[in-house]
CSV table of C-alpha atoms in Angstrom, one decimal:
chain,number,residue,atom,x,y,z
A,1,UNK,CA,-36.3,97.3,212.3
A,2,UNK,CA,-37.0,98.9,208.9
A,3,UNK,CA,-34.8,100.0,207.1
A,4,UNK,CA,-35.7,102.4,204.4
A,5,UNK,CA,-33.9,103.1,201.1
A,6,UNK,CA,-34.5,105.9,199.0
A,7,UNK,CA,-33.1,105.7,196.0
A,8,UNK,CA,-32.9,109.6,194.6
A,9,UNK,CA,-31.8,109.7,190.5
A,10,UNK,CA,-30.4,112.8,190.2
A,11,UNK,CA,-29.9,114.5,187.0
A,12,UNK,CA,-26.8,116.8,186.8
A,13,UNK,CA,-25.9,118.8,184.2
A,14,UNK,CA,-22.6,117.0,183.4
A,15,UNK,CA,-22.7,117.5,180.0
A,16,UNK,CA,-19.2,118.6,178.7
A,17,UNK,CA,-19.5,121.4,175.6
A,18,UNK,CA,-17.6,123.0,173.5
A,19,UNK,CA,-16.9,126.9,172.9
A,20,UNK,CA,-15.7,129.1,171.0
A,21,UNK,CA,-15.2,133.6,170.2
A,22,UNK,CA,-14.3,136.7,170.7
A,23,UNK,CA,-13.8,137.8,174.1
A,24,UNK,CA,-15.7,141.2,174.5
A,25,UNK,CA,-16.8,142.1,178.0
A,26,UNK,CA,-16.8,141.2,181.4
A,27,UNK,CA,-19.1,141.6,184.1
A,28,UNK,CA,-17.3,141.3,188.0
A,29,UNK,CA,-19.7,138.8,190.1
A,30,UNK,CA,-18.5,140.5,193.4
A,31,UNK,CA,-20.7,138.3,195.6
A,32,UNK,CA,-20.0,135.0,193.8
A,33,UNK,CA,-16.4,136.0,193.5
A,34,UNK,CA,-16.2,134.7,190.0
A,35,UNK,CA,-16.1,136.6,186.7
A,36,UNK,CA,-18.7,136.5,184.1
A,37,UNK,CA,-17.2,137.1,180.4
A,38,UNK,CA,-19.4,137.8,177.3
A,39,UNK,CA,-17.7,135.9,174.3
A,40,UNK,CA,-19.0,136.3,171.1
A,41,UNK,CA,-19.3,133.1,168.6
A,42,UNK,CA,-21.2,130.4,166.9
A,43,UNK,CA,-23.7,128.8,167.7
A,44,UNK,CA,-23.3,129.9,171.3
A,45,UNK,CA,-22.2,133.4,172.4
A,46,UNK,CA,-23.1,134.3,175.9
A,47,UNK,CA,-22.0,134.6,179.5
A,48,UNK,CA,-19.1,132.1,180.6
A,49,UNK,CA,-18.1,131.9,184.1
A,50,UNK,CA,-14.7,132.1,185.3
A,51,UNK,CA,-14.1,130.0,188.3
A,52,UNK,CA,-10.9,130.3,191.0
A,53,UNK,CA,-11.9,127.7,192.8
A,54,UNK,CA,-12.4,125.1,190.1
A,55,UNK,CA,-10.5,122.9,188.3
A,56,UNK,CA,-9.4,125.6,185.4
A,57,UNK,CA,-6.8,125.8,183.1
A,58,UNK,CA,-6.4,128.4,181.2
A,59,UNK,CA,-3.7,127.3,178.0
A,60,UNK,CA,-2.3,129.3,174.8
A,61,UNK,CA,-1.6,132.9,175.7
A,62,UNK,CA,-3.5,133.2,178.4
A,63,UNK,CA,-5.2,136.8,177.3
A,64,UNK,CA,-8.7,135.7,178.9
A,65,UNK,CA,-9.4,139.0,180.1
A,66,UNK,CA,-8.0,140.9,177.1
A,67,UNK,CA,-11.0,141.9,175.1
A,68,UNK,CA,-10.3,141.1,171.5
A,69,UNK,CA,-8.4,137.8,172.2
A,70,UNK,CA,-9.9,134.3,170.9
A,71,UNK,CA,-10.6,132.0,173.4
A,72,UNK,CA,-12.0,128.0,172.9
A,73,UNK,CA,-12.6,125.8,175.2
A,74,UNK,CA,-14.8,123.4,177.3
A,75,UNK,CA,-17.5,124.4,179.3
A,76,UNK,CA,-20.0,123.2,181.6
A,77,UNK,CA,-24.4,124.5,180.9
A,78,UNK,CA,-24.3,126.0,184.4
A,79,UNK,CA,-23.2,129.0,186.1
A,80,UNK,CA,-24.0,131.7,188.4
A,81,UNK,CA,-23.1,135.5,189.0
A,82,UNK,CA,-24.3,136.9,191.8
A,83,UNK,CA,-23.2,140.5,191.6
A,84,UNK,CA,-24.7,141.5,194.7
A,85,UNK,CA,-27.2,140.4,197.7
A,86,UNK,CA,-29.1,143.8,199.2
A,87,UNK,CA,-30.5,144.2,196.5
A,88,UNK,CA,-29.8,140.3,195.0
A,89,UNK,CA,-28.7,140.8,191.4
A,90,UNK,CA,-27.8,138.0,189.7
A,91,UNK,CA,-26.4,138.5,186.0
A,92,UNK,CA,-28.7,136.4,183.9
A,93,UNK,CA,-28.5,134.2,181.7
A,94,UNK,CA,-25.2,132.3,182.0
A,95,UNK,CA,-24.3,130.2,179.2
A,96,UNK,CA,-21.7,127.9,181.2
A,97,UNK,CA,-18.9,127.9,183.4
A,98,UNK,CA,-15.8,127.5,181.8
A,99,UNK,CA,-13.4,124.2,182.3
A,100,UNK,CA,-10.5,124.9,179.9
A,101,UNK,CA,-9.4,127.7,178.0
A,102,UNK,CA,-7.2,128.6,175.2
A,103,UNK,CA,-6.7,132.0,174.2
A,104,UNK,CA,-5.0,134.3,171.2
A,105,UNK,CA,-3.2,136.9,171.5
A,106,UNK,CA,-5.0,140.6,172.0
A,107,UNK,CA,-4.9,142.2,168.5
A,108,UNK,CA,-2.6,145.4,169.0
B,1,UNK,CA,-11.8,110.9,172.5
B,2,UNK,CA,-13.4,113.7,171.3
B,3,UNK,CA,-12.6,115.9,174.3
B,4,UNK,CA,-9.1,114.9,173.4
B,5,UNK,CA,-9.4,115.9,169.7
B,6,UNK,CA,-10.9,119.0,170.9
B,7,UNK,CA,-8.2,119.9,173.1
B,8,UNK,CA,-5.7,118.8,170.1
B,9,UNK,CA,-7.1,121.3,168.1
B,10,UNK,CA,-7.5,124.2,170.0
B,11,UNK,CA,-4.0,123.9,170.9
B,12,UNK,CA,-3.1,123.9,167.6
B,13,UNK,CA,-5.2,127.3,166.8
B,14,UNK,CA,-3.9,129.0,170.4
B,15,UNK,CA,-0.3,127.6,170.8
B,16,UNK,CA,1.4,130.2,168.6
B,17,UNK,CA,4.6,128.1,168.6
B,18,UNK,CA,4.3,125.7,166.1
B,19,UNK,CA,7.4,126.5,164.1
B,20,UNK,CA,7.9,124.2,161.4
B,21,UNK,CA,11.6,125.6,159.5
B,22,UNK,CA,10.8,126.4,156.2
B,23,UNK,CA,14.1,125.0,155.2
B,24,UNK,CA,14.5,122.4,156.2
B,25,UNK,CA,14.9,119.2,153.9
B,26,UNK,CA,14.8,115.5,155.1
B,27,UNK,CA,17.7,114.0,153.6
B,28,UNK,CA,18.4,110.8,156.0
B,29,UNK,CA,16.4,107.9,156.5
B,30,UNK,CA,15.1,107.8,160.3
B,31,UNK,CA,14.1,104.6,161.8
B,32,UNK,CA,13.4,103.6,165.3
B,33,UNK,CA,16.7,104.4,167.7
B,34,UNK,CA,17.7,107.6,165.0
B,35,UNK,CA,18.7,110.7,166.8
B,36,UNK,CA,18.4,114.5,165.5
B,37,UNK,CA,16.8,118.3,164.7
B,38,UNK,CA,15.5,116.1,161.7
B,39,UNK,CA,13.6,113.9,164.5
B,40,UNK,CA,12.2,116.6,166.1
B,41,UNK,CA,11.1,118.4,162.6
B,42,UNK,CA,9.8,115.0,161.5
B,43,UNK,CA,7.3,115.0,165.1
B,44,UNK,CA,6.8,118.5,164.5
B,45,UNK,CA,5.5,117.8,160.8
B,46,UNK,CA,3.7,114.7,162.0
B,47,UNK,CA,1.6,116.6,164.7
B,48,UNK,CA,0.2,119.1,162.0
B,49,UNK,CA,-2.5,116.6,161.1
B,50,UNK,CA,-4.5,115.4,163.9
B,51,UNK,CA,-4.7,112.0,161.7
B,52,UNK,CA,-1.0,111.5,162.4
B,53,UNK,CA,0.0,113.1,165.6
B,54,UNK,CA,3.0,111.3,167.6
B,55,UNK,CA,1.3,111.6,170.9
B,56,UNK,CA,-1.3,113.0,172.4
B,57,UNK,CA,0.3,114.4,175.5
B,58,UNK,CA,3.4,114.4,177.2
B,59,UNK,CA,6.8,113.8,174.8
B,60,UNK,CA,6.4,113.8,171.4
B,61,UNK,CA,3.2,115.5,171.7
B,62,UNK,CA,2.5,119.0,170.0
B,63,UNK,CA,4.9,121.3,171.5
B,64,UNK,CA,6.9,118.5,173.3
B,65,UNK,CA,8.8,117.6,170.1
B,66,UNK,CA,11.8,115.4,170.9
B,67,UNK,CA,14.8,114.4,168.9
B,68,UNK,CA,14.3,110.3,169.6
B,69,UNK,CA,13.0,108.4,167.2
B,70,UNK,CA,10.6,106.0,168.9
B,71,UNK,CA,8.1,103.5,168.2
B,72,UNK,CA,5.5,106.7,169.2
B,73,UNK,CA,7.2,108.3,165.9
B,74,UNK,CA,7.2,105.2,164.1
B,75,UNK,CA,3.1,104.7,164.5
B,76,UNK,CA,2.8,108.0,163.5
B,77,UNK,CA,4.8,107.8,160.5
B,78,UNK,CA,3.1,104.8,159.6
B,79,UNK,CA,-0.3,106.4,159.8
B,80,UNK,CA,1.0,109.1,157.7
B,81,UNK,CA,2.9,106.7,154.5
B,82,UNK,CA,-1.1,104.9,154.8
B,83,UNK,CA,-2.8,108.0,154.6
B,84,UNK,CA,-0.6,109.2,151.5
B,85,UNK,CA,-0.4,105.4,150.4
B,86,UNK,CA,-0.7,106.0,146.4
B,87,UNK,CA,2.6,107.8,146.5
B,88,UNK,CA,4.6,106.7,149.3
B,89,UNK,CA,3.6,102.7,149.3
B,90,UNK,CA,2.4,102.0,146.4
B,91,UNK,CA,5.1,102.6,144.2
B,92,UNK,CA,7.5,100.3,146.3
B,93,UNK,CA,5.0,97.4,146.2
B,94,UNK,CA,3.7,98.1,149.5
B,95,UNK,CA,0.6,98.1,151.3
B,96,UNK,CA,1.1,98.9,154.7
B,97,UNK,CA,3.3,101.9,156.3
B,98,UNK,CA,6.6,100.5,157.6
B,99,UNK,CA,7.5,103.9,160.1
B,100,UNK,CA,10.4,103.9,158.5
B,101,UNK,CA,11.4,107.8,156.8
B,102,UNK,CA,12.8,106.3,153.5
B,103,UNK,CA,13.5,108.0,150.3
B,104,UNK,CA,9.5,108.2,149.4
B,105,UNK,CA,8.2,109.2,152.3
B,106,UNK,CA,10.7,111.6,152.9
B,107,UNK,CA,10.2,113.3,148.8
B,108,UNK,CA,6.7,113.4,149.8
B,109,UNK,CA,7.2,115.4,152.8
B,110,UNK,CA,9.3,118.1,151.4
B,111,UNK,CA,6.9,117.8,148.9
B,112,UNK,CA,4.3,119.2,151.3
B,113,UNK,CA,6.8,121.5,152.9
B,114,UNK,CA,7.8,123.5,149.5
B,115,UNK,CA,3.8,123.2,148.3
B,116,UNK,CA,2.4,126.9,148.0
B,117,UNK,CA,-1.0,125.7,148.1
B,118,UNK,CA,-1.7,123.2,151.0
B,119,UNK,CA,-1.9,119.9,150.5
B,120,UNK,CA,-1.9,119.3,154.1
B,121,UNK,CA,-5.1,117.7,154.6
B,122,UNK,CA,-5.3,118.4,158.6
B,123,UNK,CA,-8.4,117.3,159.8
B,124,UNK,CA,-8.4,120.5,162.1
B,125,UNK,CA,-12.2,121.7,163.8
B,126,UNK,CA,-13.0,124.5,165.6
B,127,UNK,CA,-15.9,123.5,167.9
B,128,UNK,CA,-18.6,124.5,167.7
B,129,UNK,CA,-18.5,125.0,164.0
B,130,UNK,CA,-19.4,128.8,162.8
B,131,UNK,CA,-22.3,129.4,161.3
B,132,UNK,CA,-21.3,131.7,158.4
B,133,UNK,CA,-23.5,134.4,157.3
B,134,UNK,CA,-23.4,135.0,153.6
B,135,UNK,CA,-21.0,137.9,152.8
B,136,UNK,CA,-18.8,137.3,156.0
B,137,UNK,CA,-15.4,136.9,156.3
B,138,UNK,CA,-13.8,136.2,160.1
B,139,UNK,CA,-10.0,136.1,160.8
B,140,UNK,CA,-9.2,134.6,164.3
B,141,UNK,CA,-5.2,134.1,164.6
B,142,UNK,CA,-2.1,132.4,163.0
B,143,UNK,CA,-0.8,129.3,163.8
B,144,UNK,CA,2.0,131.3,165.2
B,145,UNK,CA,2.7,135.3,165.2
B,146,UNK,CA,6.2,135.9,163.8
B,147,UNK,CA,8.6,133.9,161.7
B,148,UNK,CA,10.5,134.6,158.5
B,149,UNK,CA,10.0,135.2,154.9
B,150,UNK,CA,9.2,131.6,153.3
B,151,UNK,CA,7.8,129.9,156.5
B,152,UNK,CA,4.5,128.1,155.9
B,153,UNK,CA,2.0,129.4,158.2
B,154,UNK,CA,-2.2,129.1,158.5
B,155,UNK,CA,-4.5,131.5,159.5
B,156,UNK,CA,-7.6,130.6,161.1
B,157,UNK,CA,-11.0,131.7,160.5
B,158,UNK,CA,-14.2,131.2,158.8
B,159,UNK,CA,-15.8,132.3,155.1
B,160,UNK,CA,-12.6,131.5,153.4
B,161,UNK,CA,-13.1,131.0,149.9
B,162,UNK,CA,-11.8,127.6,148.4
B,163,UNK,CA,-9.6,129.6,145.8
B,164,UNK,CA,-9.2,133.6,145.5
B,165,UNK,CA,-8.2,134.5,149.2
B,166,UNK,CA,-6.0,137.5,149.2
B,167,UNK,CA,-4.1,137.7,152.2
B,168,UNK,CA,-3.0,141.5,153.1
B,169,UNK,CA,0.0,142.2,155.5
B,170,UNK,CA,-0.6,145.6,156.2
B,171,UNK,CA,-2.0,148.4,153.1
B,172,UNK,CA,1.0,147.1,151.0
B,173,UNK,CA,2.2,143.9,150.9
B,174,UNK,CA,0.1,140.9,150.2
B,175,UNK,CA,-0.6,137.1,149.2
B,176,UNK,CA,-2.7,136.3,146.4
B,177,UNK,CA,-4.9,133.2,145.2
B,178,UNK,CA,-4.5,131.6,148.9
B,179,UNK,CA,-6.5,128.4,148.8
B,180,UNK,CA,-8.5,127.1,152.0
B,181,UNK,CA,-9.5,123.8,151.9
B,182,UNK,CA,-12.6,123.7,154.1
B,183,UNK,CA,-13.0,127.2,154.5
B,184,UNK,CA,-11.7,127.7,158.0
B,185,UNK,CA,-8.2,127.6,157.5
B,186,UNK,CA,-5.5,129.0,154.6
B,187,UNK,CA,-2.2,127.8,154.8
B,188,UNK,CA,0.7,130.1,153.2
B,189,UNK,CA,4.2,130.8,152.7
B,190,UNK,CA,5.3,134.4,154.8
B,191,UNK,CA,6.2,136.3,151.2
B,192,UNK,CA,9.2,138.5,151.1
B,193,UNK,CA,8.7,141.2,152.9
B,194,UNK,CA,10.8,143.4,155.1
B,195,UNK,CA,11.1,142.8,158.7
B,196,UNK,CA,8.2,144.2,160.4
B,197,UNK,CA,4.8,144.1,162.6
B,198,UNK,CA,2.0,143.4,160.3
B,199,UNK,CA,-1.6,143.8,161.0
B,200,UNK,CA,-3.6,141.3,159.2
B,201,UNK,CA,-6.8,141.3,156.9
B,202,UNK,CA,-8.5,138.7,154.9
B,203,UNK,CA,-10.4,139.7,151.6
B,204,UNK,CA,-12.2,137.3,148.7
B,205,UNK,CA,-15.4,137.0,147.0
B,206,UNK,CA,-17.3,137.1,149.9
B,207,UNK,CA,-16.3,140.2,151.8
B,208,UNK,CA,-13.5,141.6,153.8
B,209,UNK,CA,-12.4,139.9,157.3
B,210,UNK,CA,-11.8,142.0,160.4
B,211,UNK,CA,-8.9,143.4,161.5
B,212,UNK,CA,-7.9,142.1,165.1
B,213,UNK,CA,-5.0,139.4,164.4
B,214,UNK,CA,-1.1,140.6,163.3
B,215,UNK,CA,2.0,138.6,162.3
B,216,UNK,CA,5.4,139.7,162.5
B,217,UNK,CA,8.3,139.2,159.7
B,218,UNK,CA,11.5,138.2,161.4
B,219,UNK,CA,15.0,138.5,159.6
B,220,UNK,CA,15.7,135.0,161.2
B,221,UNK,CA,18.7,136.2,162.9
B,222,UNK,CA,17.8,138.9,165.4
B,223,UNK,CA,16.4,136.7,168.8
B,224,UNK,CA,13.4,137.1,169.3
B,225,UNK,CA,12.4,138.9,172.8
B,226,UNK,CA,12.6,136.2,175.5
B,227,UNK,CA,11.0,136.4,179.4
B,228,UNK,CA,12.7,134.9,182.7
B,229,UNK,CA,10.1,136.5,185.2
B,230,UNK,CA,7.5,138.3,185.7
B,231,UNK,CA,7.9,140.0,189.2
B,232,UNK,CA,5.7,140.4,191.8
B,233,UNK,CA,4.3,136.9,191.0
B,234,UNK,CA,1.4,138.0,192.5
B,235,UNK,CA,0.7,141.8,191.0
B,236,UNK,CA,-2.2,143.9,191.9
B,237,UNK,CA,-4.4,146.5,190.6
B,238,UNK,CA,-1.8,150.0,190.8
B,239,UNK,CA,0.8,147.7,191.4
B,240,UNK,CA,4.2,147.9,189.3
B,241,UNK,CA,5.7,144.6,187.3
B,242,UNK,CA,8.7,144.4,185.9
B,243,UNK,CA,9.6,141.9,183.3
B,244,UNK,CA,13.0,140.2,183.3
B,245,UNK,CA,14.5,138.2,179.8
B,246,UNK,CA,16.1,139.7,176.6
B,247,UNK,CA,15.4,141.0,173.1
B,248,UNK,CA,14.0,144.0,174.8
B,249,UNK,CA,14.1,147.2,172.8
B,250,UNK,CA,15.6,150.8,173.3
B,251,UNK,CA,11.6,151.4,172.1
B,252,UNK,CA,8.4,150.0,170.4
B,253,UNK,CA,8.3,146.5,173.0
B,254,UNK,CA,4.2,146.0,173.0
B,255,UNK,CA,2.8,144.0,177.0
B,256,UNK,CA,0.0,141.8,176.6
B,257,UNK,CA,-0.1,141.5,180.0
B,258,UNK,CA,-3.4,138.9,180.4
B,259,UNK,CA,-6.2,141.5,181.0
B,260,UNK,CA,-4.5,144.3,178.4
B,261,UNK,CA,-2.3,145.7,176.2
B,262,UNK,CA,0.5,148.4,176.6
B,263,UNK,CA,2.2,149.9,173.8
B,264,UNK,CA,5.7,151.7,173.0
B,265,UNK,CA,7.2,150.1,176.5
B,266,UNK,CA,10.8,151.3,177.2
B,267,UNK,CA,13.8,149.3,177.9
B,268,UNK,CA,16.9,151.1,179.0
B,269,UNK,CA,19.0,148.1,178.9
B,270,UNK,CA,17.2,145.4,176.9
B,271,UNK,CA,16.8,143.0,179.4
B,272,UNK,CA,13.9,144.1,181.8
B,273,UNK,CA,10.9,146.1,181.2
B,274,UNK,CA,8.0,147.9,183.9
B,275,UNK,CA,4.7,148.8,183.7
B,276,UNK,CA,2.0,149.6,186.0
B,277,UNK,CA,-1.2,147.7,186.0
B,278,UNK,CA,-3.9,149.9,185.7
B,279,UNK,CA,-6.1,150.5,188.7
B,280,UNK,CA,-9.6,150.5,187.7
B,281,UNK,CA,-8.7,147.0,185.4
B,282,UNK,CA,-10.9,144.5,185.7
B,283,UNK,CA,-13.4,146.6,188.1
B,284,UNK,CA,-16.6,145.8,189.5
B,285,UNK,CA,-19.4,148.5,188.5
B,286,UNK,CA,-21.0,148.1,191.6
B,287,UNK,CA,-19.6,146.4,195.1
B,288,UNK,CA,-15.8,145.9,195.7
B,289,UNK,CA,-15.3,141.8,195.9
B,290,UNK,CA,-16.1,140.2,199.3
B,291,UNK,CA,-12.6,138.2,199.1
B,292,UNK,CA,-9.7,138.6,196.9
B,293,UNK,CA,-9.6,136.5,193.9
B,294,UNK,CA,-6.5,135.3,191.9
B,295,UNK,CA,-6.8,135.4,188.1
B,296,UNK,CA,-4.6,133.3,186.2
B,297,UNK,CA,-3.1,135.3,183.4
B,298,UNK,CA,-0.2,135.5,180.9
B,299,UNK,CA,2.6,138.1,179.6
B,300,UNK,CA,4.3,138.6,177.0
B,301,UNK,CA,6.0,141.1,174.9
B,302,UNK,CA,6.2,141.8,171.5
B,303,UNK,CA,8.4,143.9,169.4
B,304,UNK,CA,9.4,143.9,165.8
B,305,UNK,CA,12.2,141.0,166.4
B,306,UNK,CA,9.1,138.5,167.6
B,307,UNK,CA,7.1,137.3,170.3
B,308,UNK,CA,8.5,136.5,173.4
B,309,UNK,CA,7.2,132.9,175.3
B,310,UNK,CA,4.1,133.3,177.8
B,311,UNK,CA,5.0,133.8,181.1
B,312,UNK,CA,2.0,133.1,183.9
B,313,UNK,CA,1.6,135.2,186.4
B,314,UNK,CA,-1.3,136.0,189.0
B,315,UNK,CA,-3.1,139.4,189.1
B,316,UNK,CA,-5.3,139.5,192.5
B,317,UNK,CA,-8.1,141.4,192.7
């Protein structure tokens, strides 16, 4: 009997980053049944996914999806929107999906 | 660790309730087993500078201020005395903190406290650092959003000026020759100033900050509003909430209500409030969602008395 082993190194994108801006916009991923919102900061604006189904807290004043609130957090370099499938649009690129959140108030 | 200091920091920029009372004046020596407000303003003080924070999580920790003096506040006492050693140690013949709040520790904290200019030498980062471009000024939020005439407060930001900052509350009241001590942070007394909301603008050599961030001058008296509930716990898009707590007014209450803001909100008896989500909030510009999400979001309401405490609720979509 043989017995085969493959060992498989598999690379994931584990890293754990940190963000920070303006929340600005946000794009509905209907199909993925996530939210993609635009935050605006330094070094790294862009596209962060909001999960329901993963681990996600959400601290501070919880305004996330106020535009005009500051948000920082942590966030993962992956991330999908898939906003629909006939035709398949996916919103492109994603920055990262969001792990934890803080937020400001809205400005009034 | 520094996923820990990260999350220490960010909740000192989003937290809006670190309240320190600007009068208050240590007067008793605290020592393991002590009991008191003066406990719980000593954690609160401690917890300002991530170098000295009480505990990381849990009691003690930023927001969890007890009134127990423990060995938790005795390390971080300690670390503080060290950290201002030429003043609080050295002059006693010491070397090493003892965590205990005696008579020169405690003139050097109310030292702090009364300071118009910080000397608060919080080691507090926003990551990732900004990038400022020459000429730009950015106001993010204040370590908390109401609080009376003489309470030390910071603002948070970026392109602060190491002397100069002039700090506006509203087109006529403002504070002048604010000092920030790395740039992305000014710390300031609330000047005297009638009760009020205040929207806030940042201006020095290099430019003029956005608008975007307010703070609210309290008398000190009047509660501030308060919420019990938010009711449905589950509120949809179309579907009516109504607010339950107190320090609601006749008129004037603003909602944040997670995903928006509603102004001039009525209360006819002060202690509940309704509004109607908005129906197309939140909408997809294309397809409706295959299955109903949950989003995780906050209210709270805001009138010239204060800010109320978040209350979590769930809008499904």
């Amino acid at each position: 009997m043989i017995v085969t082993f493959f060992v498989v190194k598999i690379k994931t994108s584990s890293a754990i980053l940190g963000f920070g801006g303006v929340v600005q916009s946000f794009v509905a991923c209907t199909e993925s049944a996530n939210y993609a919102i635009f935050i605006a900061g330094r070094p790294t604006s862009g596209y962060f996914m909001w999960e329901p189904t993963t681990i996600n807290h959400t601290y501070g004043s919880q305004q996330l999806f106020s535009s005009g609130a500051w948000a920082l957090g942590t966030y993962t370099p992956v991330g999908v929107c898939v906003i629909s499938v006939e035709p398949p649009v996916t919103l492109e690129p994603i920055t990262g999906t969001m792990i934890r959140v803080g937020t400001s108030l809205a400005p009034i | 660790m520094r996923t820990y200091l990260f999350f220490l920091s960010f909740l000192f920029f989003v937290a809006p309730e670190l309240t320190l009372s600007s009068t208050i004046d240590f007067s008793r020596t605290l020592y393991v087993g002590a009991h008191g407000e003066d406990v719980r303003e000593l954690q609160r003080f401690l917890n300002i500078d991530t170098e000295t924070v009480v505990a990381e999580t849990g009691a003690g920790s930023h927001g969890n201020e007890t009134n127990y003096f423990g060995n938790a506040t005795k390390r971080a006492l300690i670390k503080f005395q060290e950290k201002y050693r030429t003043e609080v140690l050295a002059p006693v013949g010491l070397t090493f903190g003892t965590g205990v709040l005696g008579e020169k520790t405690r003139h050097k904290i109310n030292k702090l406290l009364k300071s118009t200019q910080s000397e608060i030498t919080a080691k507090i980062k926003i990551e990732p650092e900004l990038s400022i471009a020459k000429g730009e000024v950015i106001l993010m939020f204040p370590s908390q959003y109401s609080g009376r005439p003489g309470t030390m407060i910071a603002l948070s930001g970026a392109g602060f000026t190491a002397t100069d900052n002039t700090i506006y509350f509203g087109n006529n009241y403002t504070v002048t020759k604010a000092s920030s001590w790395n740039g992305q942070s000014i710390t300031f007394k609330v000047p005297n100033i009638p009760k009020g909301i205040y929207s806030l603008v940042v201006k020095n050599a290099r430019g003029d900050s956005n608008k975007g961030t307010f703070f609210i001058v309290t008398d000190g008296i009047t509660p501030e509003p308060q919420i019990d509930s938010v009711l449905p716990e589950i509120s949809t898009r179309g579907g009516a909430v109504v607010i339950k707590g107190s320090g609601f007014l006749h008129n004037g209450n603003i909602i944040q209500y997670g995903a928006g803001v509603i102004k001039n909100v009525s209360s006819v008896d002060g202690i509940s409030l309704s509004f109607s989500i908005p129906q197309d909030i939140l909408n997809a510009t294309t397809t409706a969602f295959t299955k109903k999400i949950h989003l995780p979001i906050g209210a709270v309401v805001i009138n010239e008395n204060g800010v109320s405490n978040v209350k979590s609720y769930i809008l499904e979509i």
